[in-house]
XYZ file of C-alpha atoms in Angstrom:
257
model
C 12.274 123.610 -229.329
C 8.850 121.867 -228.080
C 6.637 124.470 -226.531
C 5.279 122.713 -223.317
C 2.045 123.989 -221.751
C 1.335 122.987 -218.242
C -2.178 121.942 -217.502
C -3.457 123.766 -214.590
C -6.270 121.360 -214.224
C -4.282 118.236 -213.298
C -1.001 119.976 -212.082
C -0.217 122.270 -209.097
C -3.320 120.784 -207.604
C -1.707 121.318 -204.203
C -2.912 125.085 -204.428
C -6.163 126.460 -205.332
C -6.659 127.133 -209.234
C -5.786 130.762 -209.330
C -2.633 130.226 -207.498
C -1.450 127.668 -209.983
C -0.412 130.296 -212.592
C 2.190 131.651 -210.431
C 3.346 128.100 -209.635
C 3.774 127.518 -213.422
C 5.676 130.745 -213.818
C 7.906 129.722 -211.007
C 8.645 126.435 -212.874
C 9.774 128.155 -215.874
C 6.664 127.776 -217.964
C 5.519 130.379 -220.488
C 2.336 128.425 -221.596
C -0.578 126.923 -219.816
C -3.594 125.093 -220.608
C -6.658 124.025 -218.511
C -9.897 121.995 -218.891
C -12.780 124.028 -217.704
C -11.967 127.416 -216.389
C -15.717 128.520 -216.072
C -15.861 128.532 -212.257
C -13.735 131.667 -212.431
C -14.345 134.824 -214.090
C -12.500 136.050 -217.259
C -11.003 139.092 -215.260
C -9.661 136.804 -212.613
C -7.956 134.481 -215.048
C -6.846 137.349 -217.147
C -5.073 139.090 -214.089
C -3.132 135.815 -213.369
C -2.020 135.479 -216.925
C -0.825 138.898 -217.155
C 0.784 138.959 -213.806
C 2.687 135.988 -214.391
C 3.540 136.607 -218.312
C 1.724 133.440 -219.411
C -0.174 132.748 -222.377
C -3.103 130.111 -222.480
C -3.172 127.821 -225.511
C -6.059 125.677 -224.801
C -9.278 125.185 -222.747
C -12.436 122.881 -223.296
C -16.101 123.613 -223.845
C -18.070 123.265 -220.677
C -18.938 119.494 -220.458
C -22.367 119.532 -218.793
C -22.749 118.447 -215.287
C -19.333 116.597 -214.502
C -20.339 115.598 -211.133
C -23.433 113.716 -212.564
C -21.436 112.034 -215.114
C -21.466 114.376 -218.243
C -18.395 113.981 -220.446
C -19.553 116.548 -223.032
C -22.653 117.486 -224.807
C -21.885 116.879 -228.378
C -23.792 113.511 -229.018
C -26.922 114.065 -226.823
C -29.887 114.785 -228.981
C -31.982 116.068 -226.018
C -29.289 118.819 -225.177
C -28.587 120.685 -228.563
C -29.741 124.044 -227.109
C -27.306 123.319 -224.143
C -24.303 122.425 -226.510
C -24.872 125.699 -228.335
C -24.897 127.663 -225.255
C -21.635 126.044 -224.230
C -20.257 126.877 -227.630
C -20.988 130.559 -226.926
C -19.545 130.168 -223.351
C -16.283 128.735 -224.720
C -15.992 131.265 -227.448
C -16.390 134.091 -224.972
C -13.577 132.800 -222.704
C -11.326 131.917 -225.461
C -11.640 135.298 -227.305
C -11.341 137.316 -223.943
C -8.189 135.404 -223.007
C -6.681 134.900 -226.571
C -6.952 131.263 -226.355
C -6.688 129.795 -229.849
C -7.803 126.166 -229.325
C -10.957 124.843 -227.872
C -11.383 121.081 -227.149
C -14.948 119.827 -227.649
C -15.736 116.749 -225.675
C -18.290 114.401 -227.215
C -20.021 112.652 -224.423
C -21.037 109.362 -223.237
C -23.427 107.164 -225.374
C -24.705 103.638 -225.316
C -23.923 101.261 -228.075
C -27.527 101.114 -229.073
C -27.617 105.085 -229.643
C -24.295 105.297 -231.519
C -26.047 105.965 -234.892
C -28.236 108.739 -233.588
C -25.402 110.194 -231.598
C -23.248 110.215 -234.739
C -25.541 112.481 -236.512
C -26.259 114.641 -233.646
C -22.447 115.000 -233.328
C -21.831 115.993 -236.887
C -24.531 118.628 -236.712
C -23.363 120.117 -233.384
C -19.619 120.106 -234.539
C -20.751 121.824 -237.692
C -22.459 124.565 -235.706
C -19.494 124.858 -233.610
C -16.836 124.962 -236.109
C -18.782 127.636 -238.194
C -19.334 129.892 -235.149
C -15.722 129.519 -234.023
C -14.332 130.037 -237.372
C -15.766 133.534 -237.336
C -13.469 134.298 -234.320
C -10.313 132.476 -235.720
C -10.587 129.671 -233.246
C -9.770 126.018 -233.905
C -11.979 123.408 -232.513
C -10.186 120.150 -231.288
C -11.746 116.429 -231.012
C -9.924 114.130 -228.909
C -10.141 110.366 -229.080
C -10.323 109.173 -225.240
C -9.810 105.785 -224.082
C -12.876 103.373 -222.852
C -10.600 102.342 -219.999
C -10.614 105.782 -218.312
C -13.992 106.926 -219.668
C -16.172 104.026 -220.502
C -18.829 104.750 -223.011
C -17.089 107.774 -224.549
C -18.320 108.104 -228.066
C -15.039 109.257 -229.695
C -12.504 106.592 -228.909
C -10.592 105.727 -232.096
C -8.292 108.203 -234.178
C -9.715 106.825 -237.265
C -13.168 107.681 -236.311
C -11.964 111.057 -235.527
C -10.274 111.345 -238.962
C -13.522 110.275 -240.715
C -15.420 112.984 -239.006
C -12.969 115.720 -240.133
C -13.378 114.418 -243.598
C -17.151 114.493 -243.397
C -17.297 118.083 -241.996
C -14.719 119.426 -244.284
C -14.088 122.428 -242.071
C -10.451 123.810 -241.999
C -10.593 124.897 -238.325
C -11.315 121.394 -236.942
C -8.420 119.323 -235.991
C -7.464 116.204 -233.831
C -6.063 116.712 -230.359
C -3.544 113.828 -230.064
C -3.078 112.664 -226.527
C -0.141 110.122 -226.688
C -1.483 108.513 -223.368
C -4.794 107.969 -224.954
C -3.719 106.787 -228.253
C -1.410 104.263 -226.455
C -4.410 103.080 -224.375
C -6.559 102.817 -227.549
C -4.146 101.792 -230.246
C -0.640 101.298 -229.055
C 2.305 102.375 -230.851
C 1.290 106.156 -230.545
C 4.186 107.580 -232.388
C 3.351 105.590 -235.588
C -0.268 106.780 -235.146
C 1.182 110.437 -234.872
C 3.250 110.095 -237.918
C 0.190 108.777 -239.781
C -2.216 111.481 -238.756
C 0.233 114.664 -238.049
C -1.207 116.615 -240.975
C -4.832 116.942 -238.930
C -3.242 117.368 -235.518
C -3.900 120.662 -233.823
C -2.682 119.944 -230.462
C -0.634 117.500 -228.540
C -1.058 116.108 -224.947
C 1.070 113.853 -223.073
C 1.106 111.630 -219.865
C 2.675 108.134 -219.329
C 1.143 104.511 -219.119
C -0.342 103.046 -217.054
C -0.853 105.485 -214.319
C -1.289 108.809 -216.355
C 1.711 110.210 -214.739
C 4.623 112.481 -215.914
C 6.935 110.886 -218.709
C 9.551 108.492 -217.316
C 7.000 107.243 -214.653
C 5.649 104.442 -216.889
C 6.330 102.285 -219.862
C 6.179 104.680 -222.752
C 9.386 105.700 -224.675
C 9.282 109.313 -224.514
C 12.715 109.824 -225.597
C 12.046 108.594 -228.952
C 8.620 110.574 -229.068
C 10.211 113.958 -228.127
C 13.289 113.373 -230.386
C 10.530 113.095 -233.244
C 8.565 115.967 -232.004
C 11.532 118.241 -231.765
C 12.305 117.567 -235.491
C 8.821 117.602 -236.796
C 6.192 119.326 -234.812
C 6.019 123.096 -234.113
C 2.831 123.365 -231.943
C 2.355 123.101 -228.260
C 2.373 120.085 -226.125
C 0.074 120.115 -223.142
C 1.210 118.293 -219.918
C -2.005 116.739 -218.840
C -0.725 114.210 -216.412
C -1.137 113.664 -212.716
C 2.100 114.077 -210.898
C 3.694 111.325 -209.036
C 4.926 113.356 -205.879
C 4.896 117.062 -205.564
C 4.017 118.942 -208.979
C 7.264 120.911 -208.954
C 9.228 117.755 -208.677
C 7.359 115.967 -211.761
C 9.511 118.159 -214.320
C 12.672 116.250 -213.800
C 12.147 114.620 -217.268
C 12.049 118.077 -218.718
C 15.042 119.213 -217.069
C 16.720 116.131 -218.169
C 16.334 116.682 -221.872
C 12.476 116.339 -222.597
C 12.853 119.575 -224.479
C-alpha cells in the first residue's frame, strides 16, 4: 500500500501550522511532510509529532529569503557560506525529528549565468551530500517547472539525472513530483518508469491547478495502480486543496491507496 504523507505547508492551511498535525491525524494520516519548518522550534514540532503519533518523512533546506524571491541557495556563487549554514540547519532539524530526507532547492538563475551556476551547484551538492551522509540522510533534487517558478535552475529530469551521475554520491536522489514532470515533459508515468531507480521520494498534485488528484486532467488512477505494484516509498500530497482540506481526500477514500 502506498504510504501517503500529507504536506502541512500546503494542506490544512485553514489553521495555524502547529495545529495541522492534529488535523492530519484526525484525517487518518500517519505520515507528514513540510517545506520549511524553521519558524518553529524543534521542541514544538516534536511535541506535535509525538502527540499525534505522526512521522515526518521530508523537509526542505532553508531556501534563503522566500519573501524577497529566493528559491534556494544552491546556485548562487555569492552565498556559499549561507548555503553551508542552511545545510547544517537542515541536518539539525532532520536528525532531531527523525526525518530521513531533505530536499535542496537549487535557486533562480539567469540564462547568462547557467554555466557558473552549474559549477557552484555541483560543489554545494557535494558538500551537502557528504555532510548528510554522516547522519544517514538522503538529499533530494526536484525538477521544478518554469511556469510556476520562472528561472529555476533545475527544470529538467534529465538534467537532474546527469547531476547525480557527475556527483556519484549514493545518498543523492531525485524527488519526483508528478505535477512538475507533467508540466515540464508530459507523460509523467513514462518518465517515472524510466527514472525510478534514482527516485527517493514522490509528490503529487493534479494539472493545471495543482489541486488534489481528480481535480484536473491527469490519469492518477493509472499512476496509483502502477505505484501500488512497484513503489515502496512515501508519496507526498503537496497540493492546494479545492475546497476544505479535509474534503480534498475523497480521491484517496475512493481508492487512491
